[in-house]
Amino acid sequence: SSLQTSLSIWGWGSLGLVLFVVTFGPFAIFYFAFYILCFVIGGFVVTLLFGKSNSEKYLEQCEHSFLPCTSVGIPKCIEEMKHEARPIKIDRRLTGANIIDEPLQQVIQFSLRDYVQYWYYTLSDDESFLLEIRQALQYALVQFSARSKETDWQPYFTTRLVDDFGTHLRVFRKAQQRIAEKGDHMKDQAEELVDTFFEVEVEMEKEVCRDLVCTSPKDEEGFLRDLCEVLLYILLPPGDFQNKIMRYFVREILSRGILLPLINQLSDPDYINQYVIWMIRDSNCNYEAFMNIIKLSDNIGELEAVKDKASEELQYLRSLDTAGDDINTIKNQINSLLYVIKVCDSRIQRLQSGKEIDTVKLAANFGKLCTVPLDHILVDNVALQFFMDYMQQTGGQAHLFFWMTVEGYRVTAQQQLEVLQSRQKDGKHQTNQTKGLLRAAAFGVYEQYLSEKASPRVNIDDNLVAKLAETLNHEDPTPEIFDDIQRKVYELMLRDERFYPSFKQNVLYVRMLAELDMLKDPSFRGSDDGEG
């Protein structure tokens, strides 16, 4: 049956093929195949085009409904960078004074040229970065100038800075005294002096000790970084300060590139010596001040150097061949140099024999010491230095400084009024200007020592202070405007047991008598007894 079925299929197929060829011709098969191929290709192309268009429409719908907008930041930045930079006008005013602003602008320009432009131009030609740096620097300088104008510098420079410097010297001297009392039982004198210095500092200032900051480079750098952070918070714009990269970068430049090298240079003994020599090169040292320095010196090496220099000058003067009036001048110079050498020998002898340390024990053998009146102490440079050290130890330095300031004010006011009177005689009128200067000086003394915000404040009768304030507000200041309060302060220093009476029982008083050659032991007075 299967054989019959296959034969019928082949029969009918062959019959159909014969009829197709007879009807359409021998090439009809090729045409038919071509038509079928074209149909398939056409269907494929139509499907592709229709599917693509529908897919694009669908994606567009999905884009607007589900996906966020495409980012335009980078193309926008590229477009902005292609545009030519607009010129930016910079306000060149910094402090308000043209004589200061122009040099500061030059410093900024040279700093950018030497430290920024030489490497920045290898990366980019865009000027906006340099302009931003310049504007940030100018903003910091303007802030610094504004805050400086708001600060009252007079009390700081005349009181606080002087007190801090005096405290530092007192701590150093006390540390040296302890080292001298220990004698030769020290492992290392320099190291022992540093440790003793900070021990004394803790004793005197109670809760303050700066040993780590001064002795550890790591702690010193950390302190400077914290200091720079505070300065940047005050001076920089808020936006720049919030930029951590910029803040840390500037902080490191300030702390390690500016402050640390500056501190190291100012602490270099060679630099200090050269700076002191430069300062005194054009000024002649007063003879009295020079002799006081020699008499107060505790350094044997310095005394021997002065003695050697005086001996060289003495030999030179003796070698000169002079006659007439010049010989008298040279003899006077020779006598002065001989006296200097005697004072140096006497001082060296005292230091080497240990009498400088045992002054109090030596004075105990004299019985009653001679009394130097307070008014004499206040006008003698050597005695005043010892009394000033004592008043600072007892916390009464404000009274002494007030008395000295009023003395200076009185002299200055008298000179100004004398100049004013002479100019009025010559027909020149500057009355208001002179009175304005005197009023400003008087108000400065009042604010520094007598006002409620004065630190430290002179404790005196409130009625006198109120009367003085009323006088300053309603009358022109005179040289005698502080006389009543100065007299009260003098009486307070003279009679208060904390001040002059206790000073006469203190070791500093005995040392003052020794420096003034007022101790009666001939061996202590030295070989310069009777010399003038």
Short mmCIF file of C-alpha atoms in Angstrom, two decimals:
data_model
loop_
_atom_site.label_atom_id
_atom_site.label_comp_id
_atom_site.label_asym_id
_atom_site.label_seq_id
_atom_site.Cartn_x
_atom_site.Cartn_y
_atom_site.Cartn_z
CA SER A 1 0.00 0.00 0.00
CA SER A 2 2.88 2.34 0.86
CA LEU A 3 4.43 1.58 -2.52
CA GLN A 4 1.20 2.47 -4.25
CA THR A 5 0.95 5.71 -2.27
CA SER A 6 4.51 6.83 -3.19
CA LEU A 7 3.92 5.98 -6.83
CA SER A 8 0.71 8.05 -6.88
CA ILE A 9 2.54 11.06 -5.27
CA TRP A 10 5.37 10.91 -7.78
CA GLY A 11 2.84 10.46 -10.59
CA TRP A 12 0.74 13.41 -9.67
CA GLY A 13 3.87 15.50 -9.03
CA SER A 14 5.35 14.67 -12.36
CA LEU A 15 2.01 15.39 -14.08
CA GLY A 16 1.79 18.80 -12.37
CA LEU A 17 5.36 19.69 -13.32
CA VAL A 18 4.79 18.71 -16.95
CA LEU A 19 1.59 20.72 -17.15
CA PHE A 20 3.37 23.78 -15.49
CA VAL A 21 6.26 23.67 -17.97
CA VAL A 22 3.88 23.19 -20.94
CA THR A 23 1.70 26.05 -19.74
CA PHE A 24 4.33 28.70 -18.59
CA GLY A 25 7.44 27.71 -20.43
CA PRO A 26 10.85 26.23 -19.44
CA PHE A 27 12.00 29.41 -17.45
CA ALA A 28 8.90 29.58 -15.28
CA ILE A 29 10.68 27.70 -12.44
CA PHE A 30 13.39 30.37 -12.22
CA TYR A 31 10.79 33.17 -12.18
CA PHE A 32 8.87 31.44 -9.46
CA ALA A 33 11.99 31.06 -7.28
CA PHE A 34 12.86 34.73 -7.84
CA TYR A 35 9.35 35.84 -6.81
CA ILE A 36 9.53 33.82 -3.63
CA LEU A 37 12.99 35.31 -2.76
CA CYS A 38 11.73 38.86 -3.35
CA PHE A 39 8.74 38.19 -1.13
CA VAL A 40 10.93 36.98 1.72
CA ILE A 41 13.37 39.89 1.43
CA GLY A 42 10.53 42.44 1.22
CA GLY A 43 8.89 41.02 4.31
CA PHE A 44 12.18 41.16 6.23
CA VAL A 45 12.80 44.81 5.23
CA VAL A 46 9.28 45.89 6.16
CA THR A 47 9.55 44.14 9.52
CA LEU A 48 12.94 45.80 10.23
CA LEU A 49 11.78 49.32 9.39
CA PHE A 50 8.53 49.01 11.31
CA GLY A 51 10.23 47.53 14.33
CA LYS A 52 12.90 50.26 14.41
CA SER A 53 10.38 53.10 14.27
CA ASN A 54 8.23 51.52 16.97
CA SER A 55 11.27 50.86 19.14
CA GLU A 56 12.41 54.50 18.93
CA LYS A 57 8.96 55.75 19.88
CA TYR A 58 8.86 53.37 22.82
CA LEU A 59 12.33 54.35 24.03
CA GLU A 60 11.41 58.01 23.79
CA GLN A 61 8.32 57.39 25.90
CA CYS A 62 10.38 55.47 28.47
CA GLU A 63 12.99 58.24 28.55
CA HIS A 64 10.47 60.89 29.48
CA SER A 65 8.55 58.77 31.91
CA PHE A 66 11.19 56.71 33.79
CA LEU A 67 14.80 57.84 33.11
CA PRO A 68 16.31 61.18 34.41
CA CYS A 69 17.48 63.92 32.07
CA THR A 70 20.82 63.49 30.43
CA SER A 71 23.74 65.34 32.06
CA VAL A 72 24.87 68.58 30.42
CA GLY A 73 27.61 69.56 32.96
CA ILE A 74 30.68 68.46 31.03
CA PRO A 75 29.56 69.86 27.64
CA LYS A 76 28.61 73.08 29.42
CA CYS A 77 32.08 73.34 31.03
CA ILE A 78 33.77 72.67 27.70
CA GLU A 79 31.65 75.35 26.07
CA GLU A 80 32.47 77.87 28.82
CA MET A 81 36.18 77.11 28.58
CA LYS A 82 36.09 77.78 24.83
CA HIS A 83 34.74 81.28 25.42
CA GLU A 84 37.25 84.04 25.91
CA ALA A 85 37.68 84.96 29.62
CA ARG A 86 36.17 88.27 30.60
CA PRO A 87 38.50 90.79 32.26
CA ILE A 88 37.92 90.98 36.03
CA LYS A 89 38.40 94.27 37.84
CA ILE A 90 40.23 93.92 41.18
CA ASP A 91 39.81 96.44 43.98
CA ARG A 92 43.35 97.39 44.95
CA ARG A 93 42.34 98.92 48.28
CA LEU A 94 43.49 96.89 51.27
CA THR A 95 44.06 99.04 54.35
CA GLY A 96 42.70 102.36 53.14
CA ALA A 97 46.16 103.96 53.06
CA ASN A 98 47.70 104.23 49.60
CA ILE A 99 51.24 104.35 50.99
CA ILE A 100 50.67 100.85 52.44
CA ASP A 101 48.38 99.36 49.79
CA GLU A 102 50.76 99.79 46.85
CA PRO A 103 53.71 97.94 48.48
CA LEU A 104 51.33 95.18 49.58
CA GLN A 105 50.01 94.84 46.02
CA GLN A 106 53.59 94.51 44.80
CA VAL A 107 54.28 91.82 47.40
CA ILE A 108 51.20 89.89 46.25
CA GLN A 109 52.20 90.24 42.60
CA PHE A 110 55.78 89.08 43.21
CA SER A 111 54.62 86.18 45.40
CA LEU A 112 52.27 84.92 42.70
CA ARG A 113 54.98 85.32 40.10
CA ASP A 114 57.69 83.49 42.07
CA TYR A 115 55.66 80.75 43.76
CA VAL A 116 52.59 80.05 41.60
CA GLN A 117 52.87 81.24 38.01
CA TYR A 118 56.09 79.41 37.19
CA TRP A 119 54.43 76.00 37.65
CA TYR A 120 50.80 76.89 36.90
CA TYR A 121 51.44 78.10 33.35
CA THR A 122 52.87 74.68 32.50
CA LEU A 123 49.40 73.24 33.24
CA SER A 124 47.01 75.88 31.95
CA ASP A 125 46.79 79.35 30.45
CA ASP A 126 43.51 80.15 32.21
CA GLU A 127 43.90 83.23 34.44
CA SER A 128 40.84 82.58 36.62
CA PHE A 129 42.76 80.43 39.12
CA LEU A 130 45.36 83.16 39.68
CA LEU A 131 42.63 85.76 40.06
CA GLU A 132 40.87 83.62 42.66
CA ILE A 133 44.10 83.31 44.66
CA ARG A 134 44.69 87.04 44.46
CA GLN A 135 41.16 87.85 45.59
CA ALA A 136 41.47 85.41 48.52
CA LEU A 137 44.76 87.04 49.60
CA GLN A 138 43.29 90.51 49.34
CA TYR A 139 40.22 89.45 51.34
CA ALA A 140 42.47 88.06 54.09
CA LEU A 141 44.53 91.28 54.19
CA VAL A 142 41.39 93.42 54.35
CA GLN A 143 40.07 91.31 57.24
CA PHE A 144 43.44 91.54 59.00
CA SER A 145 43.51 95.31 58.55
CA ALA A 146 39.95 95.72 59.84
CA ARG A 147 40.60 93.61 62.94
CA SER A 148 43.88 95.42 63.60
CA LYS A 149 42.06 98.74 63.61
CA GLU A 150 39.54 97.40 66.13
CA THR A 151 42.28 96.25 68.53
CA ASP A 152 43.56 98.55 71.28
CA TRP A 153 47.32 98.07 70.86
CA GLN A 154 48.50 100.55 73.51
CA PRO A 155 47.72 98.38 76.59
CA TYR A 156 49.15 95.34 74.84
CA PHE A 157 52.52 96.89 73.95
CA THR A 158 52.90 98.95 77.12
CA THR A 159 51.57 96.47 79.69
CA ARG A 160 50.89 92.92 78.61
CA LEU A 161 53.90 92.46 76.32
CA VAL A 162 56.22 94.09 78.86
CA ASP A 163 54.80 91.93 81.66
CA ASP A 164 55.23 88.74 79.62
CA PHE A 165 58.81 89.65 78.74
CA GLY A 166 59.59 90.55 82.35
CA THR A 167 58.03 87.29 83.57
CA HIS A 168 60.14 85.32 81.11
CA LEU A 169 63.32 87.02 82.37
CA ARG A 170 62.37 86.43 86.01
CA VAL A 171 61.74 82.74 85.35
CA PHE A 172 65.08 82.46 83.55
CA ARG A 173 66.98 84.20 86.36
CA LYS A 174 65.32 82.05 88.99
CA ALA A 175 66.22 78.92 87.01
CA GLN A 176 69.83 80.11 86.78
CA GLN A 177 69.85 80.72 90.53
CA ARG A 178 68.66 77.18 91.23
CA ILE A 179 71.28 75.77 88.90
CA ALA A 180 73.97 77.76 90.70
CA GLU A 181 72.75 76.49 94.08
CA LYS A 182 73.03 72.86 92.87
CA GLY A 183 76.70 73.39 92.11
CA ASP A 184 78.58 70.70 90.19
CA HIS A 185 76.09 67.88 90.80
CA MET A 186 74.50 68.21 87.37
CA LYS A 187 74.51 65.71 84.53
CA ASP A 188 74.20 68.28 81.76
CA GLN A 189 74.02 72.00 82.49
CA ALA A 190 72.08 72.95 79.35
CA GLU A 191 69.52 70.14 79.75
CA GLU A 192 69.22 70.82 83.48
CA LEU A 193 68.65 74.52 82.84
CA VAL A 194 65.79 73.75 80.43
CA ASP A 195 64.11 71.37 82.90
CA THR A 196 64.53 73.82 85.78
CA PHE A 197 63.19 76.70 83.68
CA PHE A 198 59.88 74.95 83.01
CA GLU A 199 59.60 73.80 86.63
CA VAL A 200 59.89 77.43 87.74
CA GLU A 201 57.40 78.46 85.05
CA VAL A 202 54.79 76.04 86.44
CA GLU A 203 55.40 77.38 89.95
CA MET A 204 54.99 81.02 88.89
CA GLU A 205 52.14 80.71 86.37
CA LYS A 206 50.33 77.87 88.16
CA GLU A 207 48.33 76.29 85.29
CA VAL A 208 50.55 77.19 82.32
CA CYS A 209 53.52 75.19 81.11
CA ARG A 210 54.93 75.40 77.60
CA ASP A 211 57.58 72.68 77.86
CA LEU A 212 56.19 70.40 75.13
CA VAL A 213 55.67 73.22 72.64
CA CYS A 214 59.19 74.55 73.24
CA THR A 215 61.14 71.28 73.40
CA SER A 216 59.28 68.88 71.07
CA PRO A 217 59.39 69.68 67.32
CA LYS A 218 56.29 67.55 66.74
CA ASP A 219 54.25 69.39 69.39
CA GLU A 220 55.56 72.72 68.15
CA GLU A 221 54.36 71.96 64.62
CA GLY A 222 50.99 70.82 65.96
CA PHE A 223 50.59 74.05 67.95
CA LEU A 224 51.46 76.13 64.89
CA ARG A 225 48.94 74.19 62.79
CA ASP A 226 46.20 74.89 65.36
CA LEU A 227 47.20 78.54 65.42
CA CYS A 228 47.02 78.74 61.62
CA GLU A 229 43.59 77.07 61.67
CA VAL A 230 42.31 79.84 63.94
CA LEU A 231 43.85 82.54 61.75
CA LEU A 232 42.35 81.04 58.60
CA TYR A 233 38.92 80.84 60.26
CA ILE A 234 39.16 84.55 61.07
CA LEU A 235 40.68 85.80 57.80
CA LEU A 236 39.43 83.56 54.96
CA PRO A 237 36.01 83.80 53.29
CA PRO A 238 33.61 81.13 54.61
CA GLY A 239 33.52 79.31 51.28
CA ASP A 240 37.31 79.02 51.10
CA PHE A 241 37.57 77.91 54.73
CA GLN A 242 35.05 75.12 54.16
CA ASN A 243 37.25 73.80 51.34
CA LYS A 244 39.32 71.30 53.32
CA ILE A 245 41.93 70.74 50.62
CA MET A 246 42.63 74.44 50.33
CA ARG A 247 42.55 74.98 54.11
CA TYR A 248 45.02 72.18 54.84
CA PHE A 249 47.27 73.28 52.00
CA VAL A 250 47.40 76.90 53.19
CA ARG A 251 47.78 75.77 56.80
CA GLU A 252 50.88 73.74 55.97
CA ILE A 253 52.36 76.63 53.99
CA LEU A 254 51.83 79.07 56.86
CA SER A 255 52.99 76.76 59.65
CA ARG A 256 55.94 74.97 58.04
CA GLY A 257 56.90 77.46 55.35
CA ILE A 258 56.56 80.77 57.21
CA LEU A 259 56.06 80.59 60.99
CA LEU A 260 58.43 77.72 61.80
CA PRO A 261 61.41 79.12 59.80
CA LEU A 262 60.69 82.58 61.28
CA ILE A 263 60.74 81.23 64.84
CA ASN A 264 63.94 79.28 64.15
CA GLN A 265 65.60 82.38 62.76
CA LEU A 266 64.52 84.60 65.64
CA SER A 267 65.79 81.94 68.07
CA ASP A 268 69.21 81.73 66.43
CA PRO A 269 71.79 83.36 68.77
CA ASP A 270 73.94 84.48 65.84
CA TYR A 271 70.98 86.25 64.23
CA ILE A 272 70.08 87.93 67.53
CA ASN A 273 73.65 89.16 68.02
CA GLN A 274 73.84 90.53 64.48
CA TYR A 275 70.47 92.25 64.86
CA VAL A 276 71.50 93.86 68.16
CA ILE A 277 74.75 95.06 66.59
CA TRP A 278 72.82 96.52 63.66
CA MET A 279 70.44 98.33 66.01
CA ILE A 280 73.15 99.95 68.14
CA ARG A 281 75.59 100.61 65.31
CA ASP A 282 74.44 104.20 64.78
CA SER A 283 73.71 105.02 68.43
CA ASN A 284 76.21 105.88 71.13
CA CYS A 285 75.79 103.99 74.41
CA ASN A 286 75.25 106.23 77.42
CA TYR A 287 78.18 106.08 79.87
CA GLU A 288 75.95 105.60 82.91
CA ALA A 289 73.97 102.85 81.21
CA PHE A 290 77.20 101.12 80.11
CA MET A 291 78.59 101.11 83.67
CA ASN A 292 75.27 99.86 85.06
CA ILE A 293 75.36 96.95 82.63
CA ILE A 294 78.87 96.04 83.78
CA LYS A 295 77.91 96.26 87.45
CA LEU A 296 74.80 94.10 86.93
CA SER A 297 76.42 91.51 84.67
CA ASP A 298 76.58 87.93 85.98
CA ASN A 299 78.59 86.55 83.03
CA ILE A 300 82.31 86.36 83.73
CA GLY A 301 83.07 85.78 80.04
CA GLU A 302 81.37 89.03 79.05
CA LEU A 303 83.22 90.95 81.77
CA GLU A 304 86.57 89.54 80.65
CA ALA A 305 85.77 90.46 77.02
CA VAL A 306 85.01 94.07 78.06
CA LYS A 307 88.19 94.16 80.11
CA ASP A 308 90.31 92.88 77.19
CA LYS A 309 88.77 95.42 74.83
CA ALA A 310 89.42 98.23 77.31
CA SER A 311 93.03 97.05 77.72
CA GLU A 312 93.57 97.11 73.94
CA GLU A 313 92.15 100.63 73.72
CA LEU A 314 94.33 101.66 76.69
CA GLN A 315 97.48 100.41 75.00
CA TYR A 316 96.57 102.27 71.82
CA LEU A 317 96.05 105.56 73.69
CA ARG A 318 99.35 105.20 75.56
CA SER A 319 101.17 104.67 72.29
CA LEU A 320 100.01 107.99 70.85
CA ASP A 321 102.49 110.86 70.67
CA THR A 322 100.48 113.98 71.44
CA ALA A 323 101.05 117.38 72.97
CA GLY A 324 99.04 120.45 73.95
CA ASP A 325 95.31 120.21 74.56
CA ASP A 326 95.06 116.70 73.09
CA ILE A 327 97.12 115.21 75.92
CA ASN A 328 94.51 116.25 78.50
CA THR A 329 91.74 114.58 76.48
CA ILE A 330 93.78 111.39 76.17
CA LYS A 331 94.56 111.40 79.90
CA ASN A 332 90.85 111.62 80.66
CA GLN A 333 90.16 108.72 78.30
CA ILE A 334 92.95 106.68 79.92
CA ASN A 335 91.54 107.33 83.40
CA SER A 336 88.06 106.29 82.23
CA LEU A 337 89.39 103.06 80.76
CA LEU A 338 91.33 102.31 83.96
CA TYR A 339 88.14 102.76 85.94
CA VAL A 340 86.28 100.39 83.60
CA ILE A 341 89.01 97.78 84.04
CA LYS A 342 88.85 98.16 87.84
CA VAL A 343 85.07 97.74 87.84
CA CYS A 344 85.38 94.61 85.67
CA ASP A 345 88.07 93.16 87.97
CA SER A 346 85.96 93.91 91.03
CA ARG A 347 82.87 92.32 89.49
CA ILE A 348 84.79 89.23 88.36
CA GLN A 349 86.30 88.87 91.81
CA ARG A 350 82.85 89.02 93.42
CA LEU A 351 81.41 86.40 91.07
CA GLN A 352 84.37 84.04 91.41
CA SER A 353 84.43 84.28 95.20
CA GLY A 354 80.71 83.54 95.46
CA LYS A 355 79.91 86.76 97.32
CA GLU A 356 77.26 87.62 94.77
CA ILE A 357 75.23 84.62 95.88
CA ASP A 358 75.91 85.12 99.61
CA THR A 359 74.89 88.78 99.63
CA VAL A 360 72.09 88.21 102.15
CA LYS A 361 74.35 86.26 104.51
CA LEU A 362 76.97 88.96 104.20
CA ALA A 363 74.39 91.69 104.90
CA ALA A 364 73.27 89.83 108.04
CA ASN A 365 76.66 90.59 109.59
CA PHE A 366 76.20 94.33 109.16
CA GLY A 367 73.22 94.63 111.47
CA LYS A 368 70.93 97.40 110.31
CA LEU A 369 71.10 98.17 106.58
CA CYS A 370 71.10 101.72 105.31
CA THR A 371 67.73 102.97 104.08
CA VAL A 372 67.25 104.28 100.55
CA PRO A 373 64.15 106.52 100.33
CA LEU A 374 61.48 105.51 97.85
CA ASP A 375 61.71 108.79 95.95
CA HIS A 376 65.43 108.13 95.39
CA ILE A 377 64.72 104.60 94.20
CA LEU A 378 62.22 105.86 91.65
CA VAL A 379 64.75 108.17 89.98
CA ASP A 380 67.79 105.86 90.00
CA ASN A 381 68.04 103.42 87.08
CA VAL A 382 69.79 100.62 89.00
CA ALA A 383 67.59 100.86 92.10
CA LEU A 384 64.42 101.18 90.02
CA GLN A 385 65.21 97.94 88.19
CA PHE A 386 65.39 95.97 91.46
CA PHE A 387 62.23 97.63 92.81
CA MET A 388 60.42 96.89 89.55
CA ASP A 389 61.37 93.21 89.77
CA TYR A 390 60.03 93.07 93.33
CA MET A 391 56.76 94.81 92.43
CA GLN A 392 56.19 92.35 89.60
CA GLN A 393 56.72 89.45 91.99
CA THR A 394 54.12 90.83 94.42
CA GLY A 395 51.60 91.80 91.72
CA GLY A 396 51.91 95.55 92.29
CA GLN A 397 53.54 96.41 88.99
CA ALA A 398 50.45 98.34 87.84
CA HIS A 399 50.97 100.95 90.58
CA LEU A 400 54.63 101.44 89.68
CA PHE A 401 53.96 101.56 85.94
CA PHE A 402 51.16 104.07 86.52
CA TRP A 403 53.47 106.33 88.53
CA MET A 404 56.15 106.14 85.81
CA THR A 405 53.62 106.72 83.01
CA VAL A 406 52.23 109.81 84.73
CA GLU A 407 55.76 111.17 85.11
CA GLY A 408 56.29 110.74 81.38
CA TYR A 409 52.89 112.28 80.61
CA ARG A 410 53.66 115.34 82.74
CA VAL A 411 56.98 115.99 81.01
CA THR A 412 55.44 115.52 77.55
CA ALA A 413 52.45 117.76 78.34
CA GLN A 414 54.68 120.53 79.66
CA GLN A 415 56.82 120.40 76.53
CA GLN A 416 53.77 120.45 74.25
CA LEU A 417 52.28 123.46 76.05
CA GLU A 418 55.59 125.33 75.91
CA VAL A 419 55.79 124.68 72.16
CA LEU A 420 52.16 125.83 71.82
CA GLN A 421 52.85 129.07 73.68
CA SER A 422 55.92 129.81 71.56
CA ARG A 423 53.94 129.20 68.34
CA GLN A 424 51.14 131.46 69.53
CA LYS A 425 53.68 134.21 70.09
CA ASP A 426 54.88 133.69 66.50
CA GLY A 427 51.33 133.96 65.20
CA LYS A 428 50.87 130.23 64.49
CA HIS A 429 47.66 128.70 65.82
CA GLN A 430 47.52 124.94 66.44
CA THR A 431 45.68 125.01 69.75
CA ASN A 432 43.03 122.43 68.91
CA GLN A 433 45.54 119.95 67.49
CA THR A 434 47.83 120.15 70.55
CA LYS A 435 44.93 119.88 72.99
CA GLY A 436 43.59 116.91 71.02
CA LEU A 437 46.93 115.11 71.36
CA LEU A 438 47.08 115.81 75.10
CA ARG A 439 43.49 114.65 75.55
CA ALA A 440 44.21 111.42 73.65
CA ALA A 441 47.31 110.78 75.80
CA ALA A 442 45.39 111.48 79.03
CA PHE A 443 42.53 109.20 77.98
CA GLY A 444 45.10 106.51 77.12
CA VAL A 445 46.56 106.65 80.64
CA TYR A 446 43.07 106.54 82.15
CA GLU A 447 41.91 103.60 80.03
CA GLN A 448 45.10 101.64 80.62
CA TYR A 449 45.29 101.88 84.42
CA LEU A 450 42.11 103.37 85.96
CA SER A 451 39.08 102.34 83.89
CA GLU A 452 36.89 99.35 84.65
CA LYS A 453 38.34 97.35 81.75
CA ALA A 454 41.97 98.05 82.69
CA SER A 455 43.99 94.90 83.31
CA PRO A 456 45.77 95.09 85.69
CA ARG A 457 43.90 97.96 87.32
CA VAL A 458 45.28 100.40 89.88
CA ASN A 459 43.24 100.02 93.07
CA ILE A 460 42.64 103.58 94.28
CA ASP A 461 39.79 105.63 95.74
CA ASP A 462 36.79 105.44 93.38
CA ASN A 463 35.86 109.04 94.13
CA LEU A 464 39.19 110.27 92.80
CA VAL A 465 38.81 108.14 89.68
CA ALA A 466 35.27 109.42 89.07
CA LYS A 467 36.44 113.02 89.57
CA LEU A 468 39.26 112.46 87.08
CA ALA A 469 36.85 110.98 84.51
CA GLU A 470 34.56 113.98 84.84
CA THR A 471 37.50 116.35 84.41
CA LEU A 472 38.65 114.53 81.28
CA ASN A 473 35.16 114.71 79.77
CA HIS A 474 34.49 118.41 80.45
CA GLU A 475 37.86 120.20 80.71
CA ASP A 476 41.07 120.49 78.74
CA PRO A 477 43.81 118.20 80.12
CA THR A 478 46.73 119.80 81.96
CA PRO A 479 50.14 118.42 82.98
CA GLU A 480 48.90 118.22 86.60
CA ILE A 481 45.64 116.38 85.88
CA PHE A 482 46.89 113.08 87.40
CA ASP A 483 48.78 114.60 90.35
CA ASP A 484 46.22 113.73 93.05
CA ILE A 485 45.94 110.10 92.02
CA GLN A 486 49.70 109.81 91.50
CA ARG A 487 50.25 111.15 95.03
CA LYS A 488 47.84 108.54 96.41
CA VAL A 489 49.61 105.77 94.49
CA TYR A 490 52.98 106.95 95.82
CA GLU A 491 51.66 106.90 99.39
CA LEU A 492 50.23 103.43 98.79
CA MET A 493 53.58 102.09 97.58
CA LEU A 494 55.36 103.82 100.45
CA ARG A 495 53.12 102.65 103.32
CA ASP A 496 51.50 99.41 102.16
CA GLU A 497 53.27 96.46 103.78
CA ARG A 498 53.17 94.56 100.49
CA PHE A 499 55.37 97.07 98.67
CA TYR A 500 58.18 99.34 99.90
CA PRO A 501 58.25 98.18 103.57
CA SER A 502 58.51 94.52 102.49
CA PHE A 503 60.96 95.41 99.74
CA LYS A 504 63.44 96.63 102.40
CA GLN A 505 63.34 93.13 103.94
CA ASN A 506 63.75 91.32 100.63
CA VAL A 507 66.89 89.85 99.09
CA LEU A 508 66.47 92.19 96.11
CA TYR A 509 66.93 95.20 98.41
CA VAL A 510 70.26 93.82 99.68
CA ARG A 511 71.40 93.18 96.12
CA MET A 512 70.37 96.71 95.20
CA LEU A 513 72.54 98.08 98.01
CA ALA A 514 75.40 95.93 96.80
CA GLU A 515 75.09 97.23 93.25
CA LEU A 516 74.95 100.80 94.56
CA ASP A 517 78.08 100.16 96.73
CA MET A 518 76.08 100.93 99.87
CA LEU A 519 77.10 97.82 101.85
CA LYS A 520 79.78 98.70 104.36
CA ASP A 521 82.06 95.67 103.98
CA PRO A 522 85.31 96.84 102.29
CA SER A 523 86.03 93.39 100.81
CA PHE A 524 82.64 93.36 99.14
CA ARG A 525 82.93 96.86 97.76
CA GLY A 526 85.95 95.87 95.71
CA SER A 527 89.04 97.75 94.61
CA ASP A 528 87.10 100.57 92.98
CA ASP A 529 86.31 102.19 96.37
CA GLY A 530 86.55 105.91 96.13
CA GLU A 531 86.79 106.03 92.35
CA GLY A 532 84.36 108.32 90.54
#
